[in-house]
Amino acid sequence: MQDGSGHQISSTPRPEPAATAAYRALERMIITLELPPSASVSEVDIMQHTKLGRTPVREALQRLAWEGFVTIRPRAGITIAPLNASDWLKVIDVRRGPEVILARSAARFHNQDMAARFRDVSRAMRQAVTSGDVMAFLDADRQFDEALAIAADNVFAARLAAPLQTHSRRFWFRFQSKDGLAAATDHHLELLAGIVEGDEEKAAAAANKLMDLLRAYAETVATR
């Protein structure tokens, strides 16, 4: 295959960098509490579990430390971040602004390819609700957020939102589980409609409503 300038393009997807693979593996283990909150682990443990080398694991851990999921202490090991119910509210409050920006930008800049990608993700969400599969829903939610970042074409808002979205998924897995999957999906579909219609106001309003829903869940958990 050739591009518009006549250069050859390979149709074979490039393999995922080892550091990215390590990050995704660790992120999932943290979200699903396979690495429990406040637990201590070592690089060797992680290398054995992920079957990846020291360099990609270290790169992944540095990224996770910057995002607030682990604490790394020289000669003292690695500690997984605690999970306090009241912190979910803080995450949602900080997340709201970037989400609205991303929603507006995605409505303005999305194209047909991205619209098709959003529809695929929304289909996966609906299937997860039907089957009651929490992890499938959270995987679809991550794919939705990644598609939103691409469609919005705003790397600054996307970089701010991404770790907050991951923190939210971790809180959902721990405190919300299957409760609210249908409502969350409905709110995502409303956001999707605003984006594919190119309606910035509708998309922004839907993003705010989604944050309102998540905040209501977080308030309930914090006051149990």
Coordinates of N, CA and C in Angstrom, one line a residue:
M1 N 0.8 -1.2 0.0 CA 0.0 0.0 0.0 C 0.9 1.2 0.0
Q2 N 0.4 2.3 -0.7 CA 1.2 3.5 -0.8 C 0.4 4.7 -0.2
D3 N 1.1 5.7 0.3 CA 0.4 6.9 0.8 C 0.3 7.9 -0.4
G4 N -0.2 9.1 -0.2 CA -0.4 10.0 -1.2 C 0.9 10.5 -1.9
S5 N 2.0 10.3 -1.2 CA 3.3 10.8 -1.8 C 4.0 9.6 -2.5
G6 N 3.4 8.5 -2.5 CA 4.0 7.3 -3.2 C 4.9 6.4 -2.3
H7 N 5.0 6.8 -1.0 CA 5.8 5.9 -0.1 C 5.0 4.7 0.3
Q8 N 5.8 3.6 0.4 CA 5.2 2.3 0.8 C 4.7 2.4 2.3
I9 N 3.5 1.9 2.5 CA 3.0 1.8 3.9 C 2.7 0.3 4.2
S10 N 3.2 -0.1 5.3 CA 2.9 -1.5 5.7 C 1.5 -1.6 6.3
S11 N 0.7 -2.6 5.9 CA -0.6 -2.8 6.4 C -0.6 -3.6 7.7
T12 N 0.6 -4.1 8.1 CA 0.7 -4.9 9.3 C 0.9 -4.0 10.5
P13 N 0.0 -4.1 11.6 CA 0.1 -3.2 12.7 C 1.5 -3.4 13.4
R14 N 2.0 -2.3 13.9 CA 3.2 -2.4 14.6 C 3.0 -3.0 16.0
P15 N 4.0 -3.8 16.4 CA 3.8 -4.4 17.7 C 3.9 -3.3 18.8
E16 N 3.2 -3.6 19.9 CA 3.1 -2.6 21.0 C 4.4 -2.5 21.7
P17 N 5.0 -1.3 22.0 CA 6.2 -1.2 22.7 C 6.1 -1.9 24.0
A18 N 7.3 -2.5 24.5 CA 7.3 -3.3 25.7 C 6.9 -2.5 26.9
A19 N 7.3 -1.2 26.9 CA 6.9 -0.3 28.1 C 5.4 -0.1 28.1
T20 N 4.8 0.1 26.9 CA 3.3 0.2 26.9 C 2.6 -1.0 27.3
A21 N 3.1 -2.2 26.9 CA 2.6 -3.5 27.3 C 2.7 -3.6 28.8
A22 N 3.8 -3.2 29.4 CA 4.0 -3.3 30.8 C 3.0 -2.4 31.6
Y23 N 2.9 -1.2 31.0 CA 2.0 -0.2 31.6 C 0.6 -0.7 31.6
R24 N 0.1 -1.2 30.5 CA -1.3 -1.7 30.4 C -1.5 -2.9 31.4
A25 N -0.5 -3.8 31.5 CA -0.7 -4.9 32.3 C -0.8 -4.5 33.8
L26 N 0.1 -3.6 34.2 CA 0.1 -3.1 35.6 C -1.1 -2.3 35.9
E27 N -1.5 -1.4 34.9 CA -2.7 -0.6 35.1 C -3.9 -1.5 35.4
R28 N -4.1 -2.6 34.6 CA -5.2 -3.5 34.8 C -5.1 -4.2 36.1
M29 N -3.9 -4.6 36.5 CA -3.8 -5.3 37.8 C -4.1 -4.3 39.0
I30 N -3.8 -3.1 38.8 CA -4.2 -2.1 39.9 C -5.7 -1.8 39.9
I31 N -6.3 -1.6 38.7 CA -7.7 -1.3 38.6 C -8.5 -2.5 39.2
T32 N -8.1 -3.7 38.9 CA -8.9 -4.9 39.3 C -8.5 -5.3 40.7
L33 N -7.6 -4.6 41.4 CA -7.2 -4.9 42.7 C -6.4 -6.2 42.8
E34 N -5.9 -6.7 41.7 CA -5.0 -7.9 41.7 C -3.8 -7.5 42.4
L35 N -3.4 -6.2 42.3 CA -2.4 -5.6 43.1 C -3.2 -4.7 44.1
P36 N -3.3 -5.2 45.3 CA -4.3 -4.6 46.3 C -3.8 -3.2 46.7
P37 N -4.7 -2.3 47.1 CA -4.3 -1.0 47.6 C -3.4 -1.2 48.8
S38 N -2.4 -0.3 48.8 CA -1.4 -0.3 49.9 C -0.4 -1.5 50.0
A39 N -0.5 -2.4 49.0 CA 0.3 -3.6 49.0 C 1.7 -3.2 48.6
S40 N 2.7 -3.9 49.1 CA 4.1 -3.7 48.7 C 4.5 -4.8 47.7
V41 N 5.2 -4.4 46.6 CA 5.6 -5.3 45.6 C 7.0 -5.0 45.2
S42 N 7.7 -5.9 44.5 CA 9.0 -5.6 44.0 C 9.1 -5.6 42.5
E43 N 10.1 -5.1 41.9 CA 10.3 -5.1 40.5 C 10.3 -6.6 40.0
V44 N 11.0 -7.4 40.7 CA 11.2 -8.8 40.4 C 9.8 -9.5 40.3
D45 N 8.9 -9.2 41.3 CA 7.6 -9.8 41.3 C 6.8 -9.4 40.0
I46 N 6.9 -8.1 39.6 CA 6.2 -7.6 38.5 C 6.8 -8.2 37.2
M47 N 8.1 -8.3 37.1 CA 8.8 -8.8 35.9 C 8.3 -10.3 35.7
Q48 N 8.2 -11.0 36.8 CA 7.8 -12.4 36.7 C 6.4 -12.5 36.3
H49 N 5.5 -11.7 36.8 CA 4.1 -11.7 36.5 C 3.8 -11.3 35.0
T50 N 4.5 -10.2 34.6 CA 4.2 -9.7 33.2 C 5.1 -10.4 32.2
K51 N 6.1 -11.1 32.6 CA 7.1 -11.7 31.7 C 7.7 -10.7 30.8
L52 N 8.0 -9.5 31.4 CA 8.7 -8.4 30.7 C 10.0 -8.1 31.4
G53 N 10.9 -7.4 30.7 CA 12.2 -7.1 31.2 C 12.2 -5.9 32.2
R54 N 13.3 -5.7 32.8 CA 13.4 -4.7 33.8 C 13.2 -3.3 33.3
T55 N 13.7 -3.0 32.1 CA 13.6 -1.6 31.5 C 12.2 -1.2 31.3
P56 N 11.4 -2.0 30.5 CA 10.0 -1.6 30.3 C 9.2 -1.6 31.6
V57 N 9.5 -2.5 32.5 CA 8.7 -2.5 33.8 C 9.1 -1.2 34.6
R58 N 10.3 -0.8 34.6 CA 10.7 0.5 35.3 C 10.0 1.7 34.6
E59 N 10.0 1.7 33.3 CA 9.4 2.8 32.6 C 7.9 2.9 32.9
A60 N 7.2 1.7 33.0 CA 5.8 1.7 33.3 C 5.6 2.1 34.7
L61 N 6.5 1.7 35.7 CA 6.3 2.1 37.1 C 6.5 3.6 37.2
Q62 N 7.5 4.2 36.5 CA 7.7 5.6 36.6 C 6.4 6.4 36.1
R63 N 5.8 5.9 35.1 CA 4.6 6.6 34.6 C 3.5 6.4 35.6
L64 N 3.3 5.2 36.2 CA 2.3 5.0 37.2 C 2.5 5.8 38.4
A65 N 3.8 6.0 38.8 CA 4.1 6.9 39.9 C 3.7 8.3 39.7
W66 N 4.0 8.8 38.5 CA 3.6 10.2 38.1 C 2.1 10.3 38.2
E67 N 1.4 9.3 37.8 CA -0.1 9.3 37.8 C -0.7 9.1 39.1
G68 N 0.1 8.7 40.1 CA -0.5 8.5 41.5 C -0.9 7.2 41.8
F69 N -0.5 6.1 41.1 CA -1.0 4.8 41.4 C 0.0 4.0 42.2
V70 N 1.3 4.4 42.2 CA 2.3 3.7 43.0 C 3.2 4.7 43.6
T71 N 3.9 4.3 44.7 CA 5.0 5.1 45.2 C 6.2 4.2 45.2
I72 N 7.3 4.8 44.7 CA 8.6 4.1 44.5 C 9.6 4.7 45.5
R73 N 10.1 3.8 46.4 CA 11.1 4.3 47.3 C 12.4 3.5 47.1
P74 N 13.5 4.1 46.8 CA 14.7 3.4 46.6 C 15.1 2.5 47.8
R75 N 15.4 1.3 47.5 CA 15.7 0.2 48.5 C 14.6 -0.1 49.5
A76 N 13.4 0.5 49.3 CA 12.3 0.2 50.1 C 11.1 -0.5 49.3
G77 N 11.3 -0.5 48.0 CA 10.3 -1.2 47.2 C 9.2 -0.3 46.7
I78 N 8.1 -0.9 46.2 CA 7.0 -0.2 45.5 C 5.8 -0.5 46.3
T79 N 5.0 0.6 46.5 CA 3.8 0.5 47.3 C 2.6 1.0 46.4
I80 N 1.6 0.1 46.3 CA 0.4 0.5 45.5 C -0.4 1.5 46.3
A81 N -0.9 2.5 45.5 CA -1.7 3.6 46.2 C -2.9 3.1 47.0
P82 N -3.1 3.7 48.1 CA -4.3 3.3 48.9 C -5.6 3.7 48.1
L83 N -6.7 3.2 48.6 CA -8.0 3.4 47.9 C -9.0 3.9 48.9
N84 N -9.1 5.2 49.1 CA -10.0 5.8 50.1 C -11.3 6.3 49.3
A85 N -12.5 5.8 49.8 CA -13.7 6.1 49.2 C -13.9 7.6 48.9
S86 N -13.5 8.4 49.9 CA -13.7 9.9 49.8 C -12.9 10.5 48.7
D87 N -11.9 9.9 48.2 CA -11.0 10.4 47.2 C -11.7 10.4 45.8
W88 N -12.7 9.5 45.7 CA -13.4 9.4 44.4 C -14.0 10.8 44.1
L89 N -14.6 11.4 45.1 CA -15.2 12.7 44.8 C -14.2 13.7 44.3
K90 N -13.0 13.7 44.9 CA -11.9 14.6 44.4 C -11.5 14.4 43.0
V91 N -11.4 13.1 42.6 CA -11.1 12.7 41.3 C -12.1 13.3 40.3
I92 N -13.4 13.1 40.6 CA -14.5 13.5 39.7 C -14.5 15.0 39.6
D93 N -14.3 15.7 40.7 CA -14.3 17.2 40.6 C -13.2 17.8 39.7
V94 N -12.0 17.1 39.8 CA -10.9 17.6 38.9 C -11.1 17.1 37.5
R95 N -11.8 16.0 37.3 CA -11.9 15.4 36.0 C -13.0 16.2 35.1
R96 N -13.9 16.9 35.8 CA -15.0 17.5 35.1 C -14.6 18.5 34.0
G97 N -13.7 19.4 34.3 CA -13.3 20.4 33.4 C -12.7 19.8 32.1
P98 N -11.6 19.0 32.2 CA -11.1 18.4 31.0 C -12.1 17.6 30.2
E99 N -13.0 16.9 30.9 CA -14.0 16.1 30.1 C -14.9 17.0 29.3
V100 N -15.3 18.1 29.8 CA -16.1 19.0 29.0 C -15.3 19.6 27.8
I101 N -14.1 20.0 28.1 CA -13.2 20.5 27.0 C -13.1 19.4 25.9
L102 N -12.8 18.2 26.3 CA -12.7 17.1 25.3 C -14.0 16.8 24.5
A103 N -15.1 16.9 25.2 CA -16.4 16.7 24.6 C -16.6 17.7 23.5
R104 N -16.4 19.0 23.9 CA -16.6 20.1 22.9 C -15.7 19.9 21.7
S105 N -14.5 19.7 22.0 CA -13.5 19.6 20.9 C -13.8 18.4 20.0
A106 N -14.2 17.3 20.6 CA -14.5 16.1 19.8 C -15.7 16.4 18.9
A107 N -16.7 17.1 19.4 CA -17.9 17.4 18.5 C -17.4 18.3 17.4
R108 N -16.4 19.2 17.6 CA -16.0 20.1 16.6 C -15.1 19.4 15.5
F109 N -14.2 18.5 16.0 CA -13.2 18.0 15.1 C -13.3 16.6 14.6
H110 N -14.3 15.8 15.2 CA -14.4 14.4 14.8 C -14.6 14.2 13.3
N111 N -14.3 13.0 12.8 CA -14.6 12.7 11.4 C -15.3 11.3 11.4
Q112 N -15.6 10.9 10.2 CA -16.4 9.7 10.0 C -15.8 8.4 10.6
D113 N -14.4 8.4 10.5 CA -13.7 7.2 11.0 C -13.9 7.2 12.5
M114 N -13.8 8.3 13.2 CA -13.9 8.4 14.6 C -15.3 8.1 15.0
A115 N -16.3 8.5 14.2 CA -17.7 8.3 14.6 C -18.0 6.7 14.5
A116 N -17.4 6.1 13.6 CA -17.5 4.6 13.5 C -16.8 3.9 14.7
R117 N -15.7 4.5 15.1 CA -15.0 3.9 16.3 C -15.8 4.1 17.5
F118 N -16.5 5.3 17.7 CA -17.3 5.5 18.8 C -18.5 4.5 18.8
R119 N -19.1 4.3 17.7 CA -20.2 3.3 17.6 C -19.8 1.9 18.0
D120 N -18.6 1.5 17.6 CA -18.1 0.2 18.0 C -17.9 0.1 19.5
V121 N -17.4 1.2 20.1 CA -17.2 1.2 21.6 C -18.6 1.2 22.3
S122 N -19.5 2.0 21.8 CA -20.8 2.0 22.4 C -21.5 0.6 22.3
R123 N -21.3 -0.1 21.2 CA -21.8 -1.4 21.1 C -21.2 -2.4 22.1
A124 N -19.9 -2.2 22.4 CA -19.3 -3.0 23.4 C -19.8 -2.7 24.8
M125 N -20.1 -1.5 25.0 CA -20.6 -1.1 26.3 C -22.0 -1.7 26.5
R126 N -22.8 -1.7 25.5 CA -24.2 -2.3 25.6 C -24.1 -3.8 25.9
Q127 N -23.2 -4.4 25.2 CA -23.0 -5.9 25.4 C -22.6 -6.2 26.8
A128 N -21.7 -5.3 27.3 CA -21.2 -5.5 28.7 C -22.3 -5.4 29.7
V129 N -23.2 -4.4 29.5 CA -24.4 -4.2 30.3 C -25.3 -5.5 30.3
T130 N -25.5 -6.0 29.1 CA -26.4 -7.1 28.9 C -25.9 -8.3 29.7
S131 N -24.6 -8.5 29.6 CA -23.9 -9.7 30.2 C -23.6 -9.4 31.7
G132 N -23.6 -8.2 32.1 CA -23.3 -7.8 33.5 C -21.8 -8.0 33.7
D133 N -21.0 -7.8 32.7 CA -19.5 -8.0 32.7 C -18.8 -6.7 33.1
V134 N -18.5 -6.5 34.3 CA -17.9 -5.2 34.8 C -16.6 -4.9 34.0
M135 N -15.7 -5.9 33.9 CA -14.4 -5.7 33.3 C -14.6 -5.3 31.8
A136 N -15.5 -6.0 31.1 CA -15.8 -5.7 29.7 C -16.3 -4.2 29.6
F137 N -17.1 -3.8 30.6 CA -17.6 -2.4 30.5 C -16.4 -1.4 30.8
L138 N -15.5 -1.7 31.7 CA -14.4 -0.8 32.0 C -13.4 -0.8 30.8
D139 N -13.3 -1.9 30.1 CA -12.4 -2.0 28.9 C -13.0 -1.1 27.8
A140 N -14.4 -1.2 27.7 CA -15.0 -0.3 26.7 C -15.0 1.1 27.1
D141 N -15.1 1.4 28.4 CA -15.0 2.8 28.8 C -13.6 3.3 28.5
R142 N -12.5 2.5 28.7 CA -11.2 3.0 28.4 C -11.1 3.3 26.9
Q143 N -11.6 2.4 26.1 CA -11.6 2.6 24.6 C -12.4 3.9 24.2
F144 N -13.5 4.1 24.9 CA -14.2 5.3 24.7 C -13.4 6.6 25.0
D145 N -12.7 6.5 26.1 CA -11.9 7.7 26.5 C -10.8 7.9 25.6
E146 N -10.2 6.8 25.1 CA -9.1 6.9 24.1 C -9.6 7.5 22.8
A147 N -10.7 7.1 22.4 CA -11.3 7.6 21.1 C -11.7 9.1 21.3
L148 N -12.2 9.4 22.5 CA -12.5 10.8 22.7 C -11.3 11.7 22.7
A149 N -10.2 11.2 23.2 CA -8.9 12.0 23.2 C -8.4 12.2 21.7
I150 N -8.5 11.2 20.9 CA -8.1 11.3 19.5 C -9.0 12.3 18.8
A151 N -10.3 12.1 18.9 CA -11.3 12.9 18.2 C -11.1 14.4 18.6
A152 N -10.8 14.7 19.9 CA -10.8 16.0 20.4 C -9.5 16.8 19.9
D153 N -8.5 16.0 19.6 CA -7.2 16.6 19.1 C -6.7 17.7 20.0
N154 N -6.7 17.4 21.3 CA -6.2 18.4 22.3 C -5.4 17.6 23.3
V155 N -4.1 17.5 23.0 CA -3.2 16.6 23.8 C -3.1 17.1 25.2
F156 N -3.2 18.3 25.5 CA -3.1 18.9 26.8 C -4.2 18.4 27.7
A157 N -5.5 18.6 27.2 CA -6.6 18.1 28.0 C -6.6 16.6 28.1
A158 N -6.2 15.9 27.1 CA -6.2 14.4 27.1 C -5.2 13.9 28.1
R159 N -4.0 14.5 28.2 CA -3.0 14.1 29.2 C -3.4 14.3 30.6
L160 N -4.2 15.4 30.8 CA -4.7 15.7 32.1 C -5.9 14.7 32.5
A161 N -6.7 14.4 31.5 CA -7.9 13.5 31.8 C -7.5 12.1 32.0
A162 N -6.5 11.6 31.2 CA -6.3 10.1 31.2 C -6.1 9.5 32.5
P163 N -5.2 10.0 33.4 CA -5.0 9.3 34.7 C -6.2 9.4 35.6
L164 N -6.9 10.5 35.5 CA -8.1 10.7 36.3 C -9.2 9.7 35.8
Q165 N -9.3 9.4 34.5 CA -10.2 8.4 34.0 C -9.8 7.0 34.6
T166 N -8.5 6.7 34.6 CA -8.1 5.4 35.2 C -8.4 5.3 36.7
H167 N -8.1 6.4 37.4 CA -8.5 6.4 38.8 C -10.0 6.1 39.0
S168 N -10.8 6.7 38.1 CA -12.3 6.5 38.2 C -12.6 5.1 38.0
R169 N -12.0 4.4 37.0 CA -12.3 3.0 36.8 C -11.9 2.1 38.0
R170 N -10.8 2.5 38.6 CA -10.4 1.7 39.8 C -11.4 1.9 40.9
F171 N -11.9 3.1 41.2 CA -12.9 3.3 42.2 C -14.2 2.5 41.8
W172 N -14.6 2.6 40.5 CA -15.8 1.9 40.1 C -15.7 0.4 40.4
F173 N -14.5 -0.2 40.0 CA -14.4 -1.6 40.2 C -14.5 -2.0 41.7
R174 N -14.0 -1.2 42.5 CA -14.0 -1.4 44.0 C -15.3 -1.1 44.6
F175 N -16.0 0.0 44.3 CA -17.1 0.4 45.0 C -18.5 0.3 44.3
Q176 N -18.4 0.4 42.9 CA -19.7 0.4 42.2 C -20.0 -0.9 41.6
S177 N -19.1 -1.6 41.0 CA -19.2 -2.9 40.4 C -20.4 -2.8 39.3
K178 N -21.3 -3.8 39.4 CA -22.4 -3.9 38.4 C -23.4 -2.8 38.6
D179 N -23.5 -2.2 39.7 CA -24.6 -1.2 40.0 C -24.3 0.0 39.1
G180 N -25.3 0.4 38.3 CA -25.2 1.6 37.6 C -24.6 1.5 36.2
L181 N -24.3 0.2 35.7 CA -23.7 0.1 34.4 C -24.7 0.6 33.3
A182 N -25.9 0.3 33.4 CA -26.9 0.7 32.4 C -27.0 2.2 32.4
A183 N -27.1 2.9 33.5 CA -27.2 4.4 33.6 C -25.9 5.0 33.0
A184 N -24.7 4.5 33.3 CA -23.5 5.0 32.8 C -23.4 4.8 31.3
T185 N -23.9 3.7 30.8 CA -23.9 3.5 29.4 C -24.8 4.5 28.7
D186 N -26.0 4.7 29.2 CA -26.9 5.7 28.6 C -26.3 7.1 28.6
H187 N -25.5 7.4 29.6 CA -24.9 8.8 29.6 C -23.8 8.8 28.6
H188 N -23.1 7.8 28.4 CA -22.0 7.7 27.4 C -22.6 7.8 26.0
L189 N -23.8 7.2 25.8 CA -24.4 7.2 24.5 C -25.0 8.6 24.2
E190 N -25.4 9.3 25.2 CA -25.9 10.7 25.0 C -24.7 11.6 24.6
L191 N -23.6 11.3 25.3 CA -22.4 12.1 24.9 C -21.9 11.8 23.5
L192 N -22.0 10.5 23.1 CA -21.7 10.1 21.8 C -22.6 10.8 20.7
A193 N -23.9 10.9 21.0 CA -24.8 11.5 20.1 C -24.4 13.0 19.8
G194 N -24.1 13.7 20.9 CA -23.7 15.1 20.7 C -22.4 15.2 19.9
I195 N -21.5 14.3 20.1 CA -20.2 14.4 19.3 C -20.5 14.1 17.8
V196 N -21.2 13.0 17.5 CA -21.3 12.6 16.1 C -22.3 13.6 15.4
E197 N -23.1 14.3 16.1 CA -24.0 15.3 15.5 C -23.2 16.7 15.3
G198 N -22.0 16.7 15.9 CA -21.3 18.0 15.8 C -21.8 19.1 16.6
D199 N -22.6 18.7 17.7 CA -23.3 19.7 18.5 C -22.4 19.9 19.8
E200 N -21.6 21.0 19.9 CA -20.7 21.2 21.0 C -21.5 21.4 22.3
E201 N -22.6 22.1 22.3 CA -23.3 22.4 23.5 C -24.0 21.1 24.0
K202 N -24.5 20.3 23.1 CA -25.1 19.0 23.5 C -24.0 18.1 24.1
A203 N -22.9 18.0 23.5 CA -21.8 17.2 23.9 C -21.3 17.6 25.3
A204 N -21.1 18.9 25.5 CA -20.7 19.5 26.8 C -21.7 19.2 27.9
A205 N -22.9 19.4 27.6 CA -24.0 19.1 28.6 C -24.0 17.6 28.9
A206 N -23.8 16.7 28.0 CA -23.8 15.3 28.2 C -22.6 14.9 29.1
A207 N -21.4 15.5 28.8 CA -20.2 15.3 29.6 C -20.5 15.7 31.1
N208 N -21.1 16.9 31.3 CA -21.4 17.3 32.6 C -22.4 16.4 33.3
K209 N -23.4 15.9 32.6 CA -24.3 14.9 33.2 C -23.7 13.6 33.6
L210 N -22.7 13.2 32.7 CA -22.0 12.0 33.1 C -21.2 12.2 34.4
M211 N -20.5 13.3 34.5 CA -19.8 13.7 35.7 C -20.7 13.8 36.9
D212 N -21.9 14.3 36.7 CA -22.9 14.4 37.8 C -23.3 13.0 38.3
L213 N -23.5 12.1 37.3 CA -23.8 10.7 37.7 C -22.7 10.1 38.5
L214 N -21.5 10.2 38.0 CA -20.4 9.6 38.7 C -20.2 10.2 40.1
R215 N -20.4 11.5 40.2 CA -20.3 12.2 41.5 C -21.3 11.7 42.5
A216 N -22.5 11.5 42.0 CA -23.6 10.9 42.8 C -23.2 9.6 43.4
Y217 N -22.7 8.7 42.5 CA -22.2 7.4 43.0 C -21.1 7.6 44.0
A218 N -20.2 8.5 43.8 CA -19.1 8.7 44.7 C -19.5 9.3 46.0
E219 N -20.5 10.1 46.0 CA -21.1 10.7 47.2 C -21.7 9.6 48.1
T220 N -22.4 8.7 47.4 CA -23.1 7.6 48.1 C -22.0 6.7 48.8
V221 N -21.0 6.4 48.1 CA -19.9 5.5 48.6 C -19.2 6.2 49.8
A222 N -19.0 7.5 49.7 CA -18.3 8.3 50.7 C -19.0 8.4 52.0
T223 N -20.4 8.3 51.9 CA -21.2 8.5 53.1 C -21.7 7.1 53.7
R224 N -21.3 6.0 53.1 CA -21.7 4.7 53.7 C -21.3 4.5 55.1

